[in-house]
Short mmCIF file of C-alpha atoms in Angstrom, two decimals:
data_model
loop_
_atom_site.label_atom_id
_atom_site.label_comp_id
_atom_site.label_asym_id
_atom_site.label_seq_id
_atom_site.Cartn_x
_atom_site.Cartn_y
_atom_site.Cartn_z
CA UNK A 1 -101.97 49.67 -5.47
CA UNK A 2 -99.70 48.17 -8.29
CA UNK A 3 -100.59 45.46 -10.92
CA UNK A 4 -98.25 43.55 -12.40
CA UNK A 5 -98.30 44.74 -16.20
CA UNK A 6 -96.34 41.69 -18.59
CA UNK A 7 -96.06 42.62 -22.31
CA UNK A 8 -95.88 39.69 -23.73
CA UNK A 9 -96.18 39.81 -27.83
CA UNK A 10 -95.53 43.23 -29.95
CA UNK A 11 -95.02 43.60 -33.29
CA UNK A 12 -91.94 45.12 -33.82
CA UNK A 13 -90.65 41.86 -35.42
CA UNK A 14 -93.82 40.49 -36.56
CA UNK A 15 -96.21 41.25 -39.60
CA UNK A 16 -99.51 40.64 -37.06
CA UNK A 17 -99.65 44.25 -35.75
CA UNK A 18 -101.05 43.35 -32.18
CA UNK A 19 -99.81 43.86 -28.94
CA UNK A 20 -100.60 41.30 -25.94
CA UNK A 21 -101.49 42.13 -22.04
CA UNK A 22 -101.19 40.17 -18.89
CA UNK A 23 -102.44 41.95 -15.91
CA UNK A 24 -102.24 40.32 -12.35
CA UNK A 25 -104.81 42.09 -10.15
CA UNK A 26 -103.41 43.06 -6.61
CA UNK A 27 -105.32 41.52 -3.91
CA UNK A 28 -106.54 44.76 -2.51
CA UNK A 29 -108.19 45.61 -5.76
CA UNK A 30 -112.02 46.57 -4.69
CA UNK A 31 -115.02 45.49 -7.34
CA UNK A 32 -114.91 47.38 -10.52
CA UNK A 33 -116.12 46.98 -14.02
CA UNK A 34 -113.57 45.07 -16.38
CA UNK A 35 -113.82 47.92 -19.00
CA UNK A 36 -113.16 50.81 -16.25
CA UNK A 37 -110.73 48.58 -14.46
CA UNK A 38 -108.57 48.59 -18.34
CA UNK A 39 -108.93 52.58 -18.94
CA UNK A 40 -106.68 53.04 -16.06
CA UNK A 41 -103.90 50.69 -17.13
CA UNK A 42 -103.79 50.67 -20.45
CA UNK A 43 -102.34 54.03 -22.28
CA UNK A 44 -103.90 55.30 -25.77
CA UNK A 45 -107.11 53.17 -25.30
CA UNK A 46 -110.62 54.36 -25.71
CA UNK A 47 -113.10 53.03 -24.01
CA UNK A 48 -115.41 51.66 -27.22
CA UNK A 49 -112.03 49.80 -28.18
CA UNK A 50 -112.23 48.46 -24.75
CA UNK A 51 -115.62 46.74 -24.86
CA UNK A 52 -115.35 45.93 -28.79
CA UNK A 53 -111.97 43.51 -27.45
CA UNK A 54 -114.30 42.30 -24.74
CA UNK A 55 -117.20 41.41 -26.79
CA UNK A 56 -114.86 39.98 -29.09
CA UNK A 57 -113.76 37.59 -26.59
CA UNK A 58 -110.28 39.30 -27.20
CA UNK A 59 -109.98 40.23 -23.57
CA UNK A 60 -110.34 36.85 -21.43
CA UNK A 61 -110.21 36.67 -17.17
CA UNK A 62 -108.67 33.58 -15.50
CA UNK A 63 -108.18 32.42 -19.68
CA UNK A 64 -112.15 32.88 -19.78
CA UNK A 65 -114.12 35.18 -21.99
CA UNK A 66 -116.21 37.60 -19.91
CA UNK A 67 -119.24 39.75 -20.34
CA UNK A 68 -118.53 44.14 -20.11
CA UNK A 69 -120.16 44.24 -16.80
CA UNK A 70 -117.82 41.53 -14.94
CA UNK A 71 -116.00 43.19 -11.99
CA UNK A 72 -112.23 42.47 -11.43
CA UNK A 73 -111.72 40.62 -8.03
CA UNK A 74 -108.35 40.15 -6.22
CA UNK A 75 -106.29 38.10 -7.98
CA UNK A 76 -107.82 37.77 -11.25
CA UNK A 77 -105.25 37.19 -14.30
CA UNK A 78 -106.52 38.84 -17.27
CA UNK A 79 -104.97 38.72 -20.68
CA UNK A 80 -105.74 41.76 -23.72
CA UNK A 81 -105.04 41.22 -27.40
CA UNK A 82 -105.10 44.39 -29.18
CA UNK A 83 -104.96 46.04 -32.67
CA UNK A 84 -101.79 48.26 -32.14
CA UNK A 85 -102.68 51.34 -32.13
CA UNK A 86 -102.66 54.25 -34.27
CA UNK A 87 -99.58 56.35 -34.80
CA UNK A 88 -99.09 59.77 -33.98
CA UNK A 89 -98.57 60.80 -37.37
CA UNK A 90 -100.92 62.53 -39.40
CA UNK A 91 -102.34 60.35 -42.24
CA UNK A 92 -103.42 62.22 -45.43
CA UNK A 93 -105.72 60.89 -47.33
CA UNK A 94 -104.86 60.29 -50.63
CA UNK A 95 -106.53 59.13 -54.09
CA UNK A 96 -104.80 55.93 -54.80
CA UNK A 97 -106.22 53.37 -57.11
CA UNK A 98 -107.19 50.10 -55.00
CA UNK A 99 -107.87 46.09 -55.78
CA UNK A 100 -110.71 45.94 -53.21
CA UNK A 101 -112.19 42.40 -53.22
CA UNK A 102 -114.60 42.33 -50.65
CA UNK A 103 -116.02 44.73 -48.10
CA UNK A 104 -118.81 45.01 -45.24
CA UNK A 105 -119.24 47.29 -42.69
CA UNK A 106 -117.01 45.13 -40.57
CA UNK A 107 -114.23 44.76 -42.98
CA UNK A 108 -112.79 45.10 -46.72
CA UNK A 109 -110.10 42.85 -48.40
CA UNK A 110 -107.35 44.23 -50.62
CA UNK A 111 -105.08 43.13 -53.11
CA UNK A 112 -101.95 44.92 -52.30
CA UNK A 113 -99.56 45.75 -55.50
CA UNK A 114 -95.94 44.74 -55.72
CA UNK A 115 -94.08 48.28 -54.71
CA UNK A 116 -96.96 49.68 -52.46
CA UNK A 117 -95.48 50.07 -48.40
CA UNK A 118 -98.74 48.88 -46.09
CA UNK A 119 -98.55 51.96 -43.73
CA UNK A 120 -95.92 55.17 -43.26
CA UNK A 121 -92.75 55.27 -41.96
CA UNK A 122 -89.92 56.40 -42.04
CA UNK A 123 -88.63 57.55 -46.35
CA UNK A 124 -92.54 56.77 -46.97
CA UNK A 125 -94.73 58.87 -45.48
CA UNK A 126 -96.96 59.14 -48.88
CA UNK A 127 -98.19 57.10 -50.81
CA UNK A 128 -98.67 53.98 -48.69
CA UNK A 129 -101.90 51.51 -48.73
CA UNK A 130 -103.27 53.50 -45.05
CA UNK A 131 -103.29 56.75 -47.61
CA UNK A 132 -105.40 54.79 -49.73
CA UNK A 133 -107.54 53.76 -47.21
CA UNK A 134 -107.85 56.79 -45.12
CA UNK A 135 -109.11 58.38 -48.92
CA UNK A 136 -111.62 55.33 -49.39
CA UNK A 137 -112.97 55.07 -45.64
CA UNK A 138 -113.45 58.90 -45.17
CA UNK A 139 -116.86 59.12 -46.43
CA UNK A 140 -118.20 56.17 -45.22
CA UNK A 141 -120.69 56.14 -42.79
CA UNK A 142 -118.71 53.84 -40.09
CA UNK A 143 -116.15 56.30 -40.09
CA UNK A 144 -115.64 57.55 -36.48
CA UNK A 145 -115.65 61.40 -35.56
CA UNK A 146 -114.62 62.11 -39.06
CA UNK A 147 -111.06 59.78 -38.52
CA UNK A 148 -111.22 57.63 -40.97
CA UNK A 149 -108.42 55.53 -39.89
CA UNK A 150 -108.31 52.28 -41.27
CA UNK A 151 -107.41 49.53 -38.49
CA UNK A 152 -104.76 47.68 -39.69
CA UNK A 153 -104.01 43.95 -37.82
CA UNK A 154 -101.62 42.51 -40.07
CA UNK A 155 -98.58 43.63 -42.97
CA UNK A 156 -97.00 42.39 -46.17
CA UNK A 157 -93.48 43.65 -47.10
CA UNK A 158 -92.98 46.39 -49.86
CA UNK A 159 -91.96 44.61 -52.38
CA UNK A 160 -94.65 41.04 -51.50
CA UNK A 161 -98.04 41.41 -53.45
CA UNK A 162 -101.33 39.77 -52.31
CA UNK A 163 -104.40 39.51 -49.95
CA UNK A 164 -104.68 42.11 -46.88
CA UNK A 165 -107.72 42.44 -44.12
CA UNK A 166 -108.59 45.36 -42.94
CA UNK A 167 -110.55 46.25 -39.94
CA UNK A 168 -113.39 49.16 -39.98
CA UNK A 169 -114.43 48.84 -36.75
CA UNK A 170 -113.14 48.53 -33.20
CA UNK A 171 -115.10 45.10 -32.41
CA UNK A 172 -113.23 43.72 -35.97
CA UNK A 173 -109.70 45.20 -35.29
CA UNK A 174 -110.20 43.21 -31.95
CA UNK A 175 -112.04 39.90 -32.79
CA UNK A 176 -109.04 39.73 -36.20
CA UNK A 177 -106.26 40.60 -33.77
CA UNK A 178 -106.86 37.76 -31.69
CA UNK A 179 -107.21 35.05 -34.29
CA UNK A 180 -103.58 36.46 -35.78
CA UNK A 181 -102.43 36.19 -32.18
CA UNK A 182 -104.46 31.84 -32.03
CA UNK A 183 -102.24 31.47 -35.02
CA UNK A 184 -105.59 30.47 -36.55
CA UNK A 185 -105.63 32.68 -39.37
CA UNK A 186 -104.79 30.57 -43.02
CA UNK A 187 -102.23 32.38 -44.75
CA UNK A 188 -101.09 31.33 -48.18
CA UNK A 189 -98.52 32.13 -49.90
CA UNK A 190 -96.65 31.50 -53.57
CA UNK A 191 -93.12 31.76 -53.64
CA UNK A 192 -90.23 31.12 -56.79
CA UNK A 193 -87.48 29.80 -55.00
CA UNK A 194 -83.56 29.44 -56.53
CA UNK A 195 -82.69 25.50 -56.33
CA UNK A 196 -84.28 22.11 -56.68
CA UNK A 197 -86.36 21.54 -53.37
CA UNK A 198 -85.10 18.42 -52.10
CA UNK A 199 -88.47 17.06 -50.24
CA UNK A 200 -92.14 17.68 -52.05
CA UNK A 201 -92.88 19.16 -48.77
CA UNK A 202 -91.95 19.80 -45.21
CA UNK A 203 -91.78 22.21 -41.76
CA UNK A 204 -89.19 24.78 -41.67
CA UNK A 205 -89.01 25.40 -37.39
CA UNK A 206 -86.43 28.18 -36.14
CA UNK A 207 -86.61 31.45 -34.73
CA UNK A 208 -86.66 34.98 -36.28
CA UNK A 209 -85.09 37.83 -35.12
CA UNK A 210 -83.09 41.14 -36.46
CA UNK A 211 -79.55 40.10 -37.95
CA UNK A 212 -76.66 41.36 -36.04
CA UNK A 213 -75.10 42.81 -38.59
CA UNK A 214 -78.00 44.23 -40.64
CA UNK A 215 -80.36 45.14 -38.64
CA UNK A 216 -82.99 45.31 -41.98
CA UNK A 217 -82.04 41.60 -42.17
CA UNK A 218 -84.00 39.17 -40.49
CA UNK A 219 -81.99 35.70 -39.57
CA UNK A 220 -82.98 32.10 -38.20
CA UNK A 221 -81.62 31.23 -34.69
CA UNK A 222 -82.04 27.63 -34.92
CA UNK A 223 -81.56 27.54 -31.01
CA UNK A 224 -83.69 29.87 -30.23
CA UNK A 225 -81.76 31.83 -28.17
CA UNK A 226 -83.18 35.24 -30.07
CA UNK A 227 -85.80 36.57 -31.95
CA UNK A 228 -89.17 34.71 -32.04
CA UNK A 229 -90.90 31.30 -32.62
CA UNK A 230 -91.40 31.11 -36.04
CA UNK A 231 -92.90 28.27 -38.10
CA UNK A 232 -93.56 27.88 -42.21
CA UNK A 233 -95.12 24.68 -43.76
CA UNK A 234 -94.69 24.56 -47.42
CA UNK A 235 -95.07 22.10 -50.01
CA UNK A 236 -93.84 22.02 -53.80
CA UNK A 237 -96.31 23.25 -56.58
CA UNK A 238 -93.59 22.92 -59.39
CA UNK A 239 -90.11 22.36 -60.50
CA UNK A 240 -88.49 24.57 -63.20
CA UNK A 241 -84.68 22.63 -63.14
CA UNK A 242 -83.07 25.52 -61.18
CA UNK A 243 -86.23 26.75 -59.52
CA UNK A 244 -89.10 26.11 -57.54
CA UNK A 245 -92.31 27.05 -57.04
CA UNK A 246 -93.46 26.33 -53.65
CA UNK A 247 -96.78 26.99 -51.68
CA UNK A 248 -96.10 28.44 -47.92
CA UNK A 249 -98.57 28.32 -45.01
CA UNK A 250 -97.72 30.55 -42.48
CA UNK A 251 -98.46 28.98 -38.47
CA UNK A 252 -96.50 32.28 -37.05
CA UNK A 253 -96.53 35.57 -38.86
CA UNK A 254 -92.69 37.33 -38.00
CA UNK A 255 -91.35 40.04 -40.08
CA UNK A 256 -89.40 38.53 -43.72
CA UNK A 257 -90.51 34.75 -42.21
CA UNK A 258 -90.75 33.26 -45.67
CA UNK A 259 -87.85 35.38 -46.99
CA UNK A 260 -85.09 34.37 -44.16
CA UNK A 261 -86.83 30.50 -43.73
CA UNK A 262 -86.05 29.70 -47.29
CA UNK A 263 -82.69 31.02 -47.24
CA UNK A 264 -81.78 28.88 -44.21
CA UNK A 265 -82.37 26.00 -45.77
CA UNK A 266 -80.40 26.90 -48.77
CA UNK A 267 -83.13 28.16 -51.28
CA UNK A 268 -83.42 32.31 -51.47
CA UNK A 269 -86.44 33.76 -53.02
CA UNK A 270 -85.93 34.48 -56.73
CA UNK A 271 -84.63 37.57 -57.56
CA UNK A 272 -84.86 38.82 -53.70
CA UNK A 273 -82.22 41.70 -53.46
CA UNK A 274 -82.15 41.35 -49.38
CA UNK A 275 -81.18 37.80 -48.81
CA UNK A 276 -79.46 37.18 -51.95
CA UNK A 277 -81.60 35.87 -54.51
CA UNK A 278 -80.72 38.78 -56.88
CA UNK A 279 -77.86 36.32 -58.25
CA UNK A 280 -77.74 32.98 -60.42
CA UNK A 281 -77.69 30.65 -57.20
CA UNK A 282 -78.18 27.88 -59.56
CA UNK A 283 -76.54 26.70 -62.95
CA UNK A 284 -73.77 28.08 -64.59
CA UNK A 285 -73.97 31.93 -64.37
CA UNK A 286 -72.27 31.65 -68.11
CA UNK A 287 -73.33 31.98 -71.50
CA UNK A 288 -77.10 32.31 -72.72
CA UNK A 289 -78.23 30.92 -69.16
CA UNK A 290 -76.96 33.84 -67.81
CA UNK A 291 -78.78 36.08 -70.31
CA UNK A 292 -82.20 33.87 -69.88
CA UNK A 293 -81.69 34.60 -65.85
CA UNK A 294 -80.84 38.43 -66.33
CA UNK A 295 -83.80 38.36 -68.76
CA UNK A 296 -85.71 36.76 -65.94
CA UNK A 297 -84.88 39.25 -63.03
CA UNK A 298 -86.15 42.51 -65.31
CA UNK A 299 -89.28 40.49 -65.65
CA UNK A 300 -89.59 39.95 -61.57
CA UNK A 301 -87.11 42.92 -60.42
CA UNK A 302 -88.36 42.07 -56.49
CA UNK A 303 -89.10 39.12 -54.68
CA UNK A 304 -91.05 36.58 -55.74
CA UNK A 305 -93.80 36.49 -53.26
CA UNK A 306 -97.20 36.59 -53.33
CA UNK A 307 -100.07 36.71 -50.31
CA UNK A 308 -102.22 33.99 -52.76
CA UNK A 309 -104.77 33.79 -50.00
CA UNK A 310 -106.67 34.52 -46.54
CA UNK A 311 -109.27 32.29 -44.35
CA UNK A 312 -110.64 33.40 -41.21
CA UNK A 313 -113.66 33.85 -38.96
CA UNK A 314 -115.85 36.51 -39.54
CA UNK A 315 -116.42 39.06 -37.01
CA UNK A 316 -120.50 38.82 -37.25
CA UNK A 317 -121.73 35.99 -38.80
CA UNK A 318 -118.96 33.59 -36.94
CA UNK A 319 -118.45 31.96 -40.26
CA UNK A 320 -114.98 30.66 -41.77
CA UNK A 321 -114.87 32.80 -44.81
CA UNK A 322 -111.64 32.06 -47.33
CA UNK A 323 -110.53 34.85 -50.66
CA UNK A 324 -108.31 33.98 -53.31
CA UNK A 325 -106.01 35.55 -55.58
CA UNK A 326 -104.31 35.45 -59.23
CA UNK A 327 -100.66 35.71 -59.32
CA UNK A 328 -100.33 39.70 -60.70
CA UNK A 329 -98.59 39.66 -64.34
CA UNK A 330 -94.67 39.96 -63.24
CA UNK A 331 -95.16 36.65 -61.49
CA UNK A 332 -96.77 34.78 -64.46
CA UNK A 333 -94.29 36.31 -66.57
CA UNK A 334 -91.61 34.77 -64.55
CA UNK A 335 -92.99 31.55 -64.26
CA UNK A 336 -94.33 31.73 -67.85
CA UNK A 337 -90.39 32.13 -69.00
CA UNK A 338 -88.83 29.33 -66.43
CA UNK A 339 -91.44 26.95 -68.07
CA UNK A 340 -90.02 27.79 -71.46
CA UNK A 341 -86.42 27.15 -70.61
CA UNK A 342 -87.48 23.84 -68.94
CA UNK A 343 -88.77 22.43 -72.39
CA UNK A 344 -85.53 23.41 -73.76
#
């Protein structure tokens, strides 16, 4: 007996870490429960991750929502959304100081630093915001046979500060993963662009997808004839002469979306080392303007991005729930010194 198996979404280019089924059921398939019917298809997933996607409405038959005791039939089309899932390197725990804004025993918010990566990898095994969390979620009385493992469902880059949700149970990794994967997550975001933005706001459409050439470089294909969908409304907050600040509301969630939709339509983030915004990209790069800007980049010496914040449903009480942050201090220095040179 073979199913048809389609992966649709993953998240190798993406910052939603979910992968996506779509299972066809072969029409000699004999009654069995949903939940029992997934074990045998799906590799790496536990059974209580099973039912907390089902319950969370996360796992859907003929594009339905059914209960943990429906039995497959012939021909049934079902479709998974799932919290990717752990990797097969160890996590150590580790002591790290964190911004935690809100927590339950569903879920906790965090502010995420400028420099911190979200989860290891390769050149950053230690160190990273899952270290933090696996240190903070160990002792907790939700933790699972002693895991601790904190369920990640989205990322921010390196180098991007701001709002993060984080998943302490299987039911929450599930019921978040699918609203990333609606699109109806609200994502925020503040970014310092280099130029005068020609329109007070607008829709930047094109797809994102590894550079050719770089493959830590993400580029627009405005044909979309590779890499993903990708969509960013934004809308201008204020002008500094020779930069912006802009507001940017994510409707897809691809890896450096903000970063590489700016710079296609000619306005880099501020001092952004990968796509160019390191350099004077507007004025004169002469004189005392060139000392103000230099000035400017030690004050901001990554991108300037920041996660400002996050709305979604909650897992339990089914409400839309919103958090907010403040700009951290190497922003408002930034924009604090821009404003200066524009009373000049």
């Amino acid at each position: 007996m073979v199913d048809y198996i389609d992966q649709e979404e993953t998240s190798e280019d993406s910052d939603e870490l979910y992968e996506h089924h779509r299972i066809v059921v072969d029409s000699r398939q004999s009654l069995l429960r949903i939940d029992k019917f997934l074990m045998d298809r799906l590799p790496n997933v536990t059974r209580n991750k099973l039912q907390g996607a089902i319950k969370s409405e996360a796992v859907q038959v003929n594009q339905k929502p059914v209960k943990v005791s429906y039995k497959v039939k012939p021909h049934d089309v079902i479709t998974i959304t799932l919290a990717e899932p752990p990797r097969d390197t160890d996590i150590h725990p580790e002591n790290i100081p964190l911004d935690i804004l809100y927590e339950d025993e569903e879920l906790l918010l965090v502010n995420k630093t400028a420099g911190m990566v979200v989860h290891p990898a390769y050149n950053n095994w230690n160190g990273t915001l899952v270290n933090a969390l696996v240190y903070h979620l160990q002792n907790l009385p939700t933790t699972r046979n002693g895991e601790g493992r904190p369920g990640l469902v989205h990322r921010i880059d390196k180098d991007t500060s701001g709002l993060l949700v984080i998943a302490k149970t299987d039911y929450s990794m599930a019921y978040l993963a699918k609203q990333f994967f609606d699109h109806s997550i609200e994502r925020t975001y503040y970014a310092l662009v280099w130029g005068d933005v020609k329109d007070d706001a607008g829709t930047i459409t094109g797809h994102v997808g590894r550079s050719a050439k770089d493959r830590k470089v993400m580029t627009v294909y405005p044909e979309g004839d590779y890499g993903k969908h990708a969509v960013t409304h934004y809308k201008v907050l204020r002008r500094f002469k020779y930069v912006t600040l802009v507001q940017c509301n994510l409707e897809t969630g691809r890896t450096h979306q903000i970063r590489a939709h700016m710079k296609y339509i000619g306005h880099p983030l501020f001092s952004d080392t990968t796509y160019g915004g390191d350099k004077i990209l507007a004025g004169s790069p002469v004189g005392s303007y060139k000392s103000f800007v230099e000035n400017a980049f030690k004050l901001m010496p990554r991108q300037a991005l920041h996660a400002k914040s996050l709305g979604f449903i909650h897992p339990l009480s089914k409400e839309f729930i919103q958090f907010e942050t403040e700009l951290p201090e190497d922003f408002r220095a930034a924009l604090e010194k821009w404003s200066l040179y524009e009373d000049q």
